Short mmCIF file of C-alpha atoms in Angstrom, two decimals:
data_model
loop_
_atom_site.label_atom_id
_atom_site.label_comp_id
_atom_site.label_asym_id
_atom_site.label_seq_id
_atom_site.Cartn_x
_atom_site.Cartn_y
_atom_site.Cartn_z
CA UNK A 1 30.35 36.50 -92.70
CA UNK A 2 29.90 40.21 -93.59
CA UNK A 3 31.75 42.29 -96.20
CA UNK A 4 33.52 45.03 -94.30
CA UNK A 5 31.17 47.97 -93.93
CA UNK A 6 30.15 51.12 -91.99
CA UNK A 7 28.20 51.12 -89.72
CA UNK A 8 28.73 47.57 -88.55
CA UNK A 9 26.09 44.96 -88.02
CA UNK A 10 24.71 45.23 -84.52
CA UNK A 11 25.21 42.57 -81.85
CA UNK A 12 21.60 41.49 -82.28
CA UNK A 13 22.01 40.98 -86.01
CA UNK A 14 20.19 44.12 -87.22
CA UNK A 15 21.92 46.51 -89.51
CA UNK A 16 23.55 49.71 -88.46
CA UNK A 17 22.59 52.72 -90.69
CA UNK A 18 23.61 56.17 -91.72
CA UNK A 19 21.05 58.69 -92.98
CA UNK A 20 20.90 61.08 -95.83
CA UNK A 21 21.06 64.66 -94.60
CA UNK A 22 20.41 66.60 -97.85
CA UNK A 23 19.50 65.65 -101.39
CA UNK A 24 21.33 67.64 -104.08
CA UNK A 25 20.12 65.60 -107.06
CA UNK A 26 17.60 62.81 -106.41
CA UNK A 27 19.31 60.54 -109.01
CA UNK A 28 22.96 61.38 -108.47
CA UNK A 29 24.08 63.15 -105.21
CA UNK A 30 23.34 63.57 -101.53
CA UNK A 31 25.16 64.59 -98.38
CA UNK A 32 25.66 63.12 -94.90
CA UNK A 33 26.36 65.06 -91.79
CA UNK A 34 29.59 63.17 -91.06
CA UNK A 35 33.19 63.14 -92.17
CA UNK A 36 33.67 59.48 -91.55
CA UNK A 37 33.98 58.92 -95.29
CA UNK A 38 37.40 60.73 -95.30
CA UNK A 39 38.78 57.25 -94.31
CA UNK A 40 37.49 55.87 -97.66
CA UNK A 41 39.28 58.21 -99.98
CA UNK A 42 41.82 55.61 -101.10
CA UNK A 43 39.24 52.82 -101.55
CA UNK A 44 38.79 51.83 -105.13
CA UNK A 45 35.34 50.17 -105.23
CA UNK A 46 33.06 51.63 -102.62
CA UNK A 47 29.33 50.60 -102.66
CA UNK A 48 26.34 51.81 -100.67
CA UNK A 49 23.22 49.86 -99.88
CA UNK A 50 20.07 51.49 -98.71
CA UNK A 51 16.31 52.19 -98.77
CA UNK A 52 16.57 55.31 -100.94
CA UNK A 53 12.97 56.30 -101.42
CA UNK A 54 10.88 54.05 -99.27
CA UNK A 55 11.46 51.61 -96.52
CA UNK A 56 10.25 48.72 -98.72
CA UNK A 57 12.68 48.97 -101.62
CA UNK A 58 16.41 48.51 -101.26
CA UNK A 59 19.20 48.57 -103.73
CA UNK A 60 23.07 48.61 -104.06
CA UNK A 61 24.80 51.51 -105.81
CA UNK A 62 28.39 52.05 -106.80
CA UNK A 63 29.96 55.29 -105.40
CA UNK A 64 31.41 57.48 -108.06
CA UNK A 65 33.05 60.18 -105.94
CA UNK A 66 33.29 61.56 -102.45
CA UNK A 67 33.78 65.21 -101.62
CA UNK A 68 33.95 66.96 -98.38
CA UNK A 69 33.09 70.34 -96.67
CA UNK A 70 33.88 71.32 -93.08
CA UNK A 71 31.07 69.25 -91.64
CA UNK A 72 29.47 67.26 -94.58
CA UNK A 73 30.33 64.48 -97.02
CA UNK A 74 28.94 64.68 -100.59
CA UNK A 75 28.27 61.31 -102.13
CA UNK A 76 27.86 60.88 -105.94
CA UNK A 77 26.68 57.59 -107.39
CA UNK A 78 27.20 55.88 -110.74
CA UNK A 79 23.93 54.06 -111.27
CA UNK A 80 20.19 54.96 -111.46
CA UNK A 81 18.35 55.23 -108.15
CA UNK A 82 14.96 53.60 -107.86
CA UNK A 83 12.41 56.13 -106.47
CA UNK A 84 15.25 58.74 -106.14
CA UNK A 85 17.06 59.75 -103.00
CA UNK A 86 15.07 61.22 -100.13
CA UNK A 87 16.24 62.92 -96.92
CA UNK A 88 16.41 60.59 -93.96
CA UNK A 89 16.88 57.52 -96.16
CA UNK A 90 18.85 54.87 -94.36
CA UNK A 91 21.97 53.23 -95.79
CA UNK A 92 25.45 51.85 -95.07
CA UNK A 93 28.66 51.75 -97.11
CA UNK A 94 30.28 48.49 -97.93
CA UNK A 95 33.37 46.87 -99.52
CA UNK A 96 35.75 49.00 -97.44
CA UNK A 97 39.10 47.75 -96.40
CA UNK A 98 39.45 50.64 -94.04
CA UNK A 99 36.41 49.58 -92.17
CA UNK A 100 37.46 46.00 -91.43
CA UNK A 101 37.22 46.47 -87.72
CA UNK A 102 34.88 43.71 -86.39
CA UNK A 103 34.96 39.94 -85.94
CA UNK A 104 33.21 38.23 -88.76
CA UNK A 105 34.08 40.87 -91.44
CA UNK A 106 36.19 40.29 -94.50
CA UNK A 107 37.52 42.18 -97.55
CA UNK A 108 38.89 40.93 -100.93
CA UNK A 109 41.61 42.85 -102.61
CA UNK A 110 40.96 41.86 -106.22
CA UNK A 111 44.09 43.39 -107.63
CA UNK A 112 46.45 41.77 -105.14
CA UNK A 113 44.33 38.56 -105.01
CA UNK A 114 44.32 38.76 -101.19
CA UNK A 115 41.52 37.88 -98.69
CA UNK A 116 41.51 39.89 -95.43
CA UNK A 117 39.40 38.10 -92.84
CA UNK A 118 38.73 38.80 -89.13
CA UNK A 119 37.47 35.42 -87.73
CA UNK A 120 34.46 35.53 -85.40
CA UNK A 121 36.27 33.02 -83.17
CA UNK A 122 39.31 30.68 -82.72
CA UNK A 123 40.03 29.07 -86.04
CA UNK A 124 41.61 26.12 -84.41
CA UNK A 125 38.20 25.07 -82.97
CA UNK A 126 36.02 26.34 -85.81
CA UNK A 127 35.71 25.69 -89.50
CA UNK A 128 36.38 28.43 -92.15
CA UNK A 129 35.09 27.87 -95.63
CA UNK A 130 35.86 29.92 -98.79
CA UNK A 131 32.85 29.33 -101.11
CA UNK A 132 33.76 28.62 -104.72
CA UNK A 133 30.75 26.53 -105.83
CA UNK A 134 27.94 28.07 -107.95
CA UNK A 135 25.02 25.61 -107.78
CA UNK A 136 24.45 22.55 -105.78
CA UNK A 137 21.75 20.19 -107.30
CA UNK A 138 20.61 20.83 -110.77
CA UNK A 139 17.49 18.91 -111.97
CA UNK A 140 15.97 19.25 -115.44
CA UNK A 141 18.97 20.62 -117.42
CA UNK A 142 22.67 20.18 -117.47
CA UNK A 143 25.10 22.60 -115.79
CA UNK A 144 26.26 24.33 -118.93
CA UNK A 145 22.70 24.82 -120.22
CA UNK A 146 21.61 26.36 -116.96
CA UNK A 147 24.61 28.74 -116.80
CA UNK A 148 24.11 29.95 -120.38
CA UNK A 149 20.45 30.58 -119.78
CA UNK A 150 21.07 32.35 -116.48
CA UNK A 151 23.38 34.79 -118.28
CA UNK A 152 20.41 35.66 -120.56
CA UNK A 153 18.00 36.26 -117.73
CA UNK A 154 20.45 38.32 -115.82
CA UNK A 155 19.65 41.01 -118.44
CA UNK A 156 16.06 41.13 -117.00
CA UNK A 157 16.70 43.27 -113.80
CA UNK A 158 15.01 42.10 -110.74
CA UNK A 159 13.50 44.62 -108.36
CA UNK A 160 11.57 47.82 -108.65
CA UNK A 161 11.31 50.14 -111.61
CA UNK A 162 7.88 51.86 -111.30
CA UNK A 163 6.86 54.75 -109.24
CA UNK A 164 4.10 54.72 -106.65
CA UNK A 165 3.52 52.48 -103.62
CA UNK A 166 4.90 49.19 -102.54
CA UNK A 167 2.49 47.31 -104.81
CA UNK A 168 4.35 48.69 -107.87
CA UNK A 169 7.52 47.13 -106.52
CA UNK A 170 5.51 43.86 -106.03
CA UNK A 171 4.11 44.07 -109.64
CA UNK A 172 7.50 44.72 -111.07
CA UNK A 173 8.95 41.79 -109.03
CA UNK A 174 6.24 39.48 -110.39
CA UNK A 175 6.39 40.71 -114.01
CA UNK A 176 10.30 40.39 -113.97
CA UNK A 177 9.98 36.89 -112.54
CA UNK A 178 7.53 35.93 -115.28
CA UNK A 179 9.75 37.37 -118.07
CA UNK A 180 12.77 35.54 -116.62
CA UNK A 181 10.74 32.31 -116.51
CA UNK A 182 9.73 32.60 -120.20
CA UNK A 183 13.32 33.44 -121.24
CA UNK A 184 14.67 30.56 -119.27
CA UNK A 185 12.13 28.15 -120.67
CA UNK A 186 12.72 29.18 -124.23
CA UNK A 187 16.46 29.06 -123.72
CA UNK A 188 16.53 25.50 -122.39
CA UNK A 189 14.24 24.15 -125.09
CA UNK A 190 13.33 20.99 -123.13
CA UNK A 191 9.79 19.72 -122.79
CA UNK A 192 8.21 20.08 -119.34
CA UNK A 193 8.37 17.01 -117.21
CA UNK A 194 11.15 15.25 -119.01
CA UNK A 195 13.06 14.80 -115.82
CA UNK A 196 11.02 13.06 -113.26
CA UNK A 197 10.65 10.60 -110.36
CA UNK A 198 13.81 11.40 -108.47
CA UNK A 199 14.20 11.53 -104.64
CA UNK A 200 16.78 13.37 -102.63
CA UNK A 201 16.99 12.55 -98.87
CA UNK A 202 19.18 13.41 -95.91
CA UNK A 203 21.57 15.79 -97.64
CA UNK A 204 23.26 19.03 -96.46
CA UNK A 205 24.13 21.62 -99.04
CA UNK A 206 26.07 24.71 -97.99
CA UNK A 207 28.27 27.47 -99.28
CA UNK A 208 26.94 27.77 -102.81
CA UNK A 209 27.15 31.18 -104.45
CA UNK A 210 23.91 30.92 -106.39
CA UNK A 211 21.21 28.27 -105.58
CA UNK A 212 21.57 25.12 -103.60
CA UNK A 213 18.79 23.42 -105.58
CA UNK A 214 17.68 24.31 -109.07
CA UNK A 215 14.72 22.29 -110.43
CA UNK A 216 13.76 23.26 -114.07
CA UNK A 217 10.35 22.04 -115.37
CA UNK A 218 10.59 18.57 -113.74
CA UNK A 219 7.96 16.46 -112.15
CA UNK A 220 7.51 14.04 -109.29
CA UNK A 221 10.60 15.18 -107.45
CA UNK A 222 10.95 14.53 -103.72
CA UNK A 223 13.35 16.54 -101.55
CA UNK A 224 13.16 15.17 -97.98
CA UNK A 225 15.20 16.12 -95.00
CA UNK A 226 17.64 18.32 -97.02
CA UNK A 227 19.37 21.15 -95.15
CA UNK A 228 20.40 24.27 -97.17
CA UNK A 229 22.43 27.01 -95.57
CA UNK A 230 24.80 29.92 -96.37
CA UNK A 231 23.75 30.39 -100.02
CA UNK A 232 24.64 33.44 -102.09
CA UNK A 233 21.18 33.87 -103.73
CA UNK A 234 18.06 31.75 -103.41
CA UNK A 235 18.15 28.56 -101.37
CA UNK A 236 15.89 26.47 -103.66
CA UNK A 237 14.55 27.57 -107.10
CA UNK A 238 11.77 25.12 -108.01
CA UNK A 239 9.74 24.99 -111.24
CA UNK A 240 7.56 21.93 -112.18
CA UNK A 241 4.68 19.77 -110.96
CA UNK A 242 4.13 17.20 -108.26
CA UNK A 243 7.21 18.31 -106.44
CA UNK A 244 7.37 17.72 -102.71
CA UNK A 245 9.74 19.60 -100.38
CA UNK A 246 9.44 18.08 -96.90
CA UNK A 247 11.16 18.51 -93.54
CA UNK A 248 13.82 20.88 -94.99
CA UNK A 249 15.81 23.63 -93.31
CA UNK A 250 16.66 26.62 -95.44
CA UNK A 251 18.65 29.34 -93.78
CA UNK A 252 21.12 32.28 -94.21
CA UNK A 253 20.43 32.97 -97.93
CA UNK A 254 21.59 36.16 -99.56
CA UNK A 255 18.15 36.43 -101.28
CA UNK A 256 14.99 34.34 -100.82
CA UNK A 257 14.53 30.89 -99.19
CA UNK A 258 12.44 28.95 -101.75
CA UNK A 259 11.08 30.10 -105.15
CA UNK A 260 8.19 27.88 -106.11
CA UNK A 261 6.59 27.84 -109.55
CA UNK A 262 4.23 25.55 -111.39
CA UNK A 263 0.69 25.17 -112.67
CA UNK A 264 -1.09 27.35 -115.20
CA UNK A 265 -3.14 30.33 -114.10
CA UNK A 266 -4.90 30.68 -117.54
CA UNK A 267 -6.21 27.11 -117.68
CA UNK A 268 -6.32 26.83 -113.95
CA UNK A 269 -4.18 23.64 -114.04
CA UNK A 270 -2.79 22.73 -110.64
CA UNK A 271 0.80 22.12 -109.97
CA UNK A 272 0.21 19.81 -107.01
CA UNK A 273 3.53 21.09 -105.56
CA UNK A 274 3.88 20.88 -101.82
CA UNK A 275 6.12 22.49 -99.14
CA UNK A 276 5.62 20.98 -95.71
CA UNK A 277 7.38 20.87 -92.30
CA UNK A 278 10.05 23.37 -93.50
CA UNK A 279 12.09 25.72 -91.35
CA UNK A 280 12.91 28.77 -93.37
CA UNK A 281 14.76 31.59 -91.56
CA UNK A 282 17.50 34.30 -91.66
CA UNK A 283 17.03 34.85 -95.45
CA UNK A 284 17.41 38.15 -97.31
CA UNK A 285 20.76 38.73 -95.88
CA UNK A 286 22.08 40.77 -98.86
CA UNK A 287 19.04 41.79 -100.81
CA UNK A 288 16.55 42.86 -98.19
CA UNK A 289 13.16 43.42 -99.83
CA UNK A 290 11.05 41.25 -102.12
CA UNK A 291 13.21 38.25 -101.37
CA UNK A 292 10.74 36.19 -99.28
CA UNK A 293 11.09 32.98 -97.44
CA UNK A 294 8.76 31.50 -100.01
CA UNK A 295 8.09 33.25 -103.30
CA UNK A 296 5.37 31.57 -105.25
CA UNK A 297 3.82 31.86 -108.76
CA UNK A 298 1.32 29.67 -110.48
CA UNK A 299 -1.49 27.52 -109.19
CA UNK A 300 -2.36 24.60 -107.00
CA UNK A 301 0.57 24.79 -104.44
CA UNK A 302 0.16 23.67 -100.83
CA UNK A 303 2.42 25.28 -98.24
CA UNK A 304 1.74 23.94 -94.76
CA UNK A 305 3.06 23.39 -91.29
CA UNK A 306 6.17 25.40 -91.92
CA UNK A 307 7.97 27.95 -89.81
CA UNK A 308 9.14 31.14 -91.63
CA UNK A 309 10.94 33.61 -89.42
CA UNK A 310 13.52 36.23 -88.74
CA UNK A 311 13.80 38.25 -91.87
CA UNK A 312 13.54 42.01 -92.80
CA UNK A 313 10.68 41.84 -95.28
CA UNK A 314 7.88 39.33 -96.25
CA UNK A 315 7.72 35.66 -95.28
CA UNK A 316 5.47 34.45 -98.14
CA UNK A 317 4.97 36.60 -101.21
CA UNK A 318 3.62 35.81 -104.65
CA UNK A 319 0.58 35.54 -106.94
CA UNK A 320 -1.51 32.74 -108.32
CA UNK A 321 -4.63 30.65 -107.96
CA UNK A 322 -6.08 27.92 -105.81
CA UNK A 323 -3.20 27.67 -103.34
CA UNK A 324 -3.29 26.62 -99.70
CA UNK A 325 -1.31 28.09 -96.89
CA UNK A 326 -2.22 26.14 -93.79
CA UNK A 327 -0.76 25.69 -90.37
CA UNK A 328 2.30 27.74 -90.76
CA UNK A 329 4.01 30.07 -88.31
CA UNK A 330 5.10 33.49 -89.40
CA UNK A 331 7.40 35.02 -86.86
CA UNK A 332 9.66 38.07 -86.48
CA UNK A 333 9.18 39.29 -90.07
CA UNK A 334 9.21 42.67 -91.77
CA UNK A 335 11.29 44.03 -88.89
CA UNK A 336 13.20 46.44 -91.20
CA UNK A 337 10.38 47.33 -93.72
CA UNK A 338 7.20 49.32 -93.97
CA UNK A 339 4.08 48.90 -96.06
CA UNK A 340 4.37 45.16 -96.44
CA UNK A 341 3.10 41.99 -94.83
CA UNK A 342 4.28 38.56 -93.58
CA UNK A 343 1.96 37.15 -96.17
CA UNK A 344 1.69 39.53 -99.19
CA UNK A 345 0.03 39.51 -102.59
CA UNK A 346 -1.80 42.13 -104.70
CA UNK A 347 -3.33 43.75 -107.69
CA UNK A 348 -5.47 41.13 -109.16
CA UNK A 349 -9.25 40.19 -109.57
CA UNK A 350 -8.49 36.93 -111.39
CA UNK A 351 -5.75 35.39 -109.09
CA UNK A 352 -8.18 33.99 -106.52
CA UNK A 353 -9.22 30.87 -104.78
CA UNK A 354 -6.33 30.97 -102.31
CA UNK A 355 -6.90 29.89 -98.70
CA UNK A 356 -5.02 31.13 -95.66
CA UNK A 357 -5.97 28.95 -92.76
CA UNK A 358 -4.79 27.98 -89.31
CA UNK A 359 -1.66 29.94 -89.41
CA UNK A 360 0.00 31.94 -86.49
CA UNK A 361 1.38 35.45 -87.12
CA UNK A 362 3.77 36.44 -84.24
CA UNK A 363 5.83 39.59 -83.81
CA UNK A 364 5.06 40.98 -87.25
CA UNK A 365 6.13 44.62 -86.77
CA UNK A 366 8.89 47.06 -87.65
CA UNK A 367 11.40 47.10 -84.86
CA UNK A 368 14.27 49.12 -86.25
CA UNK A 369 12.50 52.34 -86.96
CA UNK A 370 10.46 53.73 -89.91
CA UNK A 371 12.00 56.48 -92.01
CA UNK A 372 10.08 56.57 -95.23
CA UNK A 373 6.76 55.13 -96.14
CA UNK A 374 3.49 53.89 -94.79
CA UNK A 375 4.07 53.47 -91.00
CA UNK A 376 2.88 49.88 -90.45
CA UNK A 377 3.47 46.27 -91.42
CA UNK A 378 0.71 43.68 -91.63
CA UNK A 379 0.24 40.06 -90.85
CA UNK A 380 -1.68 39.51 -94.03
CA UNK A 381 -1.67 42.25 -96.78
CA UNK A 382 -4.14 42.18 -99.67
CA UNK A 383 -2.80 44.99 -101.68
CA UNK A 384 -4.44 46.88 -104.51
CA UNK A 385 -7.72 45.02 -104.58
CA UNK A 386 -6.47 41.44 -104.54
CA UNK A 387 -9.79 39.53 -104.36
CA UNK A 388 -11.36 36.13 -103.93
CA UNK A 389 -9.47 34.93 -100.88
CA UNK A 390 -10.40 33.13 -97.65
CA UNK A 391 -8.74 33.97 -94.32
CA UNK A 392 -9.97 31.55 -91.58
CA UNK A 393 -8.88 30.36 -88.15
CA UNK A 394 -5.64 32.20 -87.97
CA UNK A 395 -4.17 33.94 -84.92
CA UNK A 396 -2.35 37.33 -84.91
CA UNK A 397 -0.18 38.05 -81.80
CA UNK A 398 1.87 41.09 -81.31
CA UNK A 399 1.37 42.64 -84.78
CA UNK A 400 0.85 46.15 -86.06
CA UNK A 401 -2.15 45.32 -88.23
CA UNK A 402 -3.69 41.81 -88.48
CA UNK A 403 -5.32 41.83 -91.94
CA UNK A 404 -5.12 44.83 -94.42
CA UNK A 405 -7.78 44.74 -97.07
CA UNK A 406 -6.54 47.16 -99.64
CA UNK A 407 -9.80 47.89 -101.52
CA UNK A 408 -10.38 44.18 -102.12
CA UNK A 409 -13.66 42.42 -102.93
CA UNK A 410 -15.02 38.89 -102.23
CA UNK A 411 -12.95 38.26 -99.20
CA UNK A 412 -13.88 36.07 -96.20
CA UNK A 413 -12.29 36.84 -92.84
CA UNK A 414 -13.83 34.30 -90.47
CA UNK A 415 -13.00 32.87 -87.06
CA UNK A 416 -9.65 34.51 -86.58
CA UNK A 417 -8.13 35.66 -83.23
CA UNK A 418 -6.21 38.88 -82.58
CA UNK A 419 -4.03 39.65 -79.52
CA UNK A 420 -1.89 42.69 -78.88
CA UNK A 421 -2.56 44.45 -82.17
CA UNK A 422 -1.26 48.02 -82.28
CA UNK A 423 -3.51 49.59 -84.84
CA UNK A 424 -6.33 47.32 -86.03
CA UNK A 425 -7.27 43.73 -86.26
CA UNK A 426 -8.74 44.33 -89.78
CA UNK A 427 -8.11 47.46 -91.73
CA UNK A 428 -10.01 48.25 -94.94
CA UNK A 429 -9.74 51.09 -97.30
CA UNK A 430 -11.59 52.15 -100.44
CA UNK A 431 -8.72 53.01 -102.76
CA UNK A 432 -10.65 51.91 -105.79
CA UNK A 433 -13.04 54.89 -105.35
CA UNK A 434 -10.27 57.45 -105.03
CA UNK A 435 -6.52 57.34 -105.45
CA UNK A 436 -6.43 53.90 -107.08
CA UNK A 437 -9.53 54.12 -109.28
CA UNK A 438 -7.40 53.98 -112.49
CA UNK A 439 -6.76 50.24 -112.28
CA UNK A 440 -10.38 49.14 -111.82
CA UNK A 441 -12.23 51.56 -114.14
CA UNK A 442 -14.09 50.04 -117.04
CA UNK A 443 -16.08 52.23 -119.50
CA UNK A 444 -16.20 53.14 -123.18
CA UNK A 445 -13.00 55.24 -122.83
CA UNK A 446 -10.81 53.41 -120.46
CA UNK A 447 -10.08 49.84 -119.30
CA UNK A 448 -7.97 49.62 -116.12
CA UNK A 449 -5.59 46.87 -115.36
CA UNK A 450 -7.87 44.80 -113.23
CA UNK A 451 -10.70 44.95 -115.77
CA UNK A 452 -8.30 44.09 -118.52
CA UNK A 453 -7.26 40.98 -116.58
CA UNK A 454 -10.93 39.82 -116.61
CA UNK A 455 -11.15 40.25 -120.35
CA UNK A 456 -7.74 38.45 -120.91
CA UNK A 457 -9.14 35.26 -119.30
CA UNK A 458 -12.70 35.42 -120.80
CA UNK A 459 -14.09 35.60 -117.25
CA UNK A 460 -17.69 35.15 -118.31
CA UNK A 461 -16.87 31.65 -119.54
CA UNK A 462 -15.20 28.47 -118.10
CA UNK A 463 -12.91 27.74 -116.58
CA UNK A 464 -13.03 31.03 -114.59
CA UNK A 465 -16.75 31.54 -114.55
CA UNK A 466 -17.31 27.94 -113.29
CA UNK A 467 -14.42 27.89 -110.81
CA UNK A 468 -15.27 31.31 -109.32
CA UNK A 469 -19.06 31.95 -109.54
CA UNK A 470 -18.71 35.40 -107.89
CA UNK A 471 -16.37 36.65 -110.57
CA UNK A 472 -18.74 37.12 -113.62
CA UNK A 473 -20.85 39.95 -111.94
CA UNK A 474 -17.74 41.98 -111.08
CA UNK A 475 -17.97 44.73 -113.71
CA UNK A 476 -21.73 45.21 -113.03
CA UNK A 477 -21.57 45.09 -109.20
CA UNK A 478 -19.68 48.10 -107.81
CA UNK A 479 -16.37 47.15 -109.39
CA UNK A 480 -14.24 49.63 -107.58
CA UNK A 481 -15.80 49.17 -104.18
CA UNK A 482 -14.71 46.77 -101.42
CA UNK A 483 -17.84 44.60 -101.45
CA UNK A 484 -18.73 40.96 -100.83
CA UNK A 485 -16.68 41.08 -97.70
CA UNK A 486 -17.63 38.51 -95.07
CA UNK A 487 -16.03 39.35 -91.68
CA UNK A 488 -17.62 37.04 -89.13
CA UNK A 489 -16.98 35.29 -85.78
CA UNK A 490 -13.53 36.88 -85.10
CA UNK A 491 -12.29 37.49 -81.60
CA UNK A 492 -10.32 40.61 -80.75
CA UNK A 493 -8.57 41.11 -77.36
CA UNK A 494 -8.54 44.81 -76.49
CA UNK A 495 -6.03 45.81 -73.74
CA UNK A 496 -7.26 48.15 -71.05
CA UNK A 497 -6.95 51.84 -71.87
CA UNK A 498 -5.49 51.11 -75.23
CA UNK A 499 -6.58 52.64 -78.59
CA UNK A 500 -6.64 49.29 -80.38
CA UNK A 501 -9.64 48.52 -82.46
CA UNK A 502 -10.86 45.47 -84.26
CA UNK A 503 -11.91 47.07 -87.48
CA UNK A 504 -10.70 50.35 -89.08
CA UNK A 505 -12.79 51.06 -92.22
CA UNK A 506 -14.83 53.79 -93.77
CA UNK A 507 -18.40 53.84 -92.56
CA UNK A 508 -19.86 53.31 -95.92
CA UNK A 509 -17.90 50.08 -96.20
CA UNK A 510 -19.12 48.85 -92.89
CA UNK A 511 -22.78 49.75 -93.74
CA UNK A 512 -22.76 48.45 -97.33
CA UNK A 513 -25.57 45.86 -97.70
CA UNK A 514 -23.20 43.83 -99.96
CA UNK A 515 -20.97 43.31 -96.87
CA UNK A 516 -21.56 41.11 -93.96
CA UNK A 517 -19.66 42.27 -90.91
CA UNK A 518 -21.20 40.77 -87.80
CA UNK A 519 -20.77 38.39 -84.74
CA UNK A 520 -17.27 39.70 -84.01
CA UNK A 521 -16.48 39.90 -80.35
CA UNK A 522 -14.06 41.34 -77.80
CA UNK A 523 -12.56 38.47 -75.88
CA UNK A 524 -9.17 37.82 -74.31
#
C-alpha cells in the first residue's frame, strides 16, 4: 500500500512526479509552478521525496513551510539537502490526508490514533494486514541485543554525503555500511561463528517493518524455499560464512532485497556464502537508490542462477574480492535512474578477482525520463577505475550501454553478445588521465585513494601479489591509464541505419599496445 501522496503512483507502478521550477536557496527553498499545495495548508507533517541534485540520489525531506504567489508555491524544507536543489528535479509530496484519493492509499492520523485506508479491492474477498512486527528471524543474537545495537548504528546515516558523481554516492554507501558493520559487531560482543548449523525451510515471512531475516556473524546456515515479502526495510540482512540462501523469493521491500556480507578482503579469506535460484523483485519501494536487489561486501561469495528484476536502481551493487556472479538474469532495472548499472561497483584497484559470467541483461534502460545526470544506464558499470574483473559469455539485450569501463585496468571482456544496444556495447573512458586523476596519482607530493589502497594491503607481498600477479606492476605501468584490457570474441548486432556501435573509446586507448582489442564481430 502507499502513503497518501501527490502525484499518485501511475497505473503501471511507476511514480508520478512534480518538478522544481526555480531554486531560491539550494539548501532550503524552491518553487513549483502549481498551486496544488494550497490543499495542504492544514496538514501537520508534510514530507517530500525526490532526486534533488541528480537522478541517482534520492532522499526524503520534511517540509517546514508553504507560501504562495499568484501562480507559484514556495516550498521550504527543514533538513539538509544532499547535492542541493536543482531546477527540473523530480519529486512528490507524501503523508497528506488531503491527497488520499486513490485505491491502495492510506494515511495515519497520529494525534487521533486513526488509520484512513482506501482498499484496493473488496475487503470481504481480500486480506488486509496492519503490520506491527519489527523483525522476523534473528540468528546470532537475541532480539534485545539486536534492537539496542540497531539504535546505535542508526546514528550512522546511510546514503550520500559527498559531492561529485554517482561513484561518491556509492563510496559513501559502502563506507557507511562498513562503519555500521563495525559498530554492530562491537556492540554485540559475540565471537563470529558462535551460532551455526541451522536450517530454515518452507517458510513465508511477510509484513515486517524492518528485516524478515537478520543473520549476525553466524556460520553454516541454510535458508531454503523461504518467501519474504512486504518488508519495511531490507528483506534479508546476512553476515557470516558458509551461508546458503536457495530457492527464495524476496519481493516488495522498502529498501534492498538481500544484504550479503562475509569473508575478509585484507587476508583474502573466503566467506563461501551462496545465493542461488533466488527471485528478487520489486524492491526499493521507499528508498529508491543504492538499495539493490543484492548488496554485497567481502570476499568469496557466489551469486548464481537468480532473477533480479523490476526496480528503479541497481540489481547487484557492492565491493569485494573473488566473488562469482554466474547465470543470473537482470531485467527491467534502473528504469528511474541515471549513471548507474544493473551490476555496479567501483573505485578500487585492490577489490578484484570477481567474475561476471553467463548472465543475461534485459531491458536495462531509463524509461521514465532523465532530468539530471549522465544520460545513460549500463548493464555492467565499472566505475572510477574498478579493476581486475572478468566479464565473459554474457548477453545484453535492449540496453543503453552494455559494459561501461570507467578508466579501469586489467579487465577482460570476452565472448559476450550485444543486441539492441542504444549507445555502445562497450564504452571506455580515460578519466584517470583527466578529470579523475586525483585518485590514481602517486608521486613524492601526493598519494591518491587508489594508490593508498595498494599501500594499505602491502600489494607487493602475499597474499595480494600472489593472488593477483598483475597487481604489483600497477604503479610503474601507466597507473592512471585504462590498460591491460582484453576485449575479444564479442558479437554485436547492429540494426540497419542505426548509430549503434560496438566500442566507444578514445583512439589512444584502442591503439595502446598494452590493450588487446580484436576478433570482435558484427553478427545478429
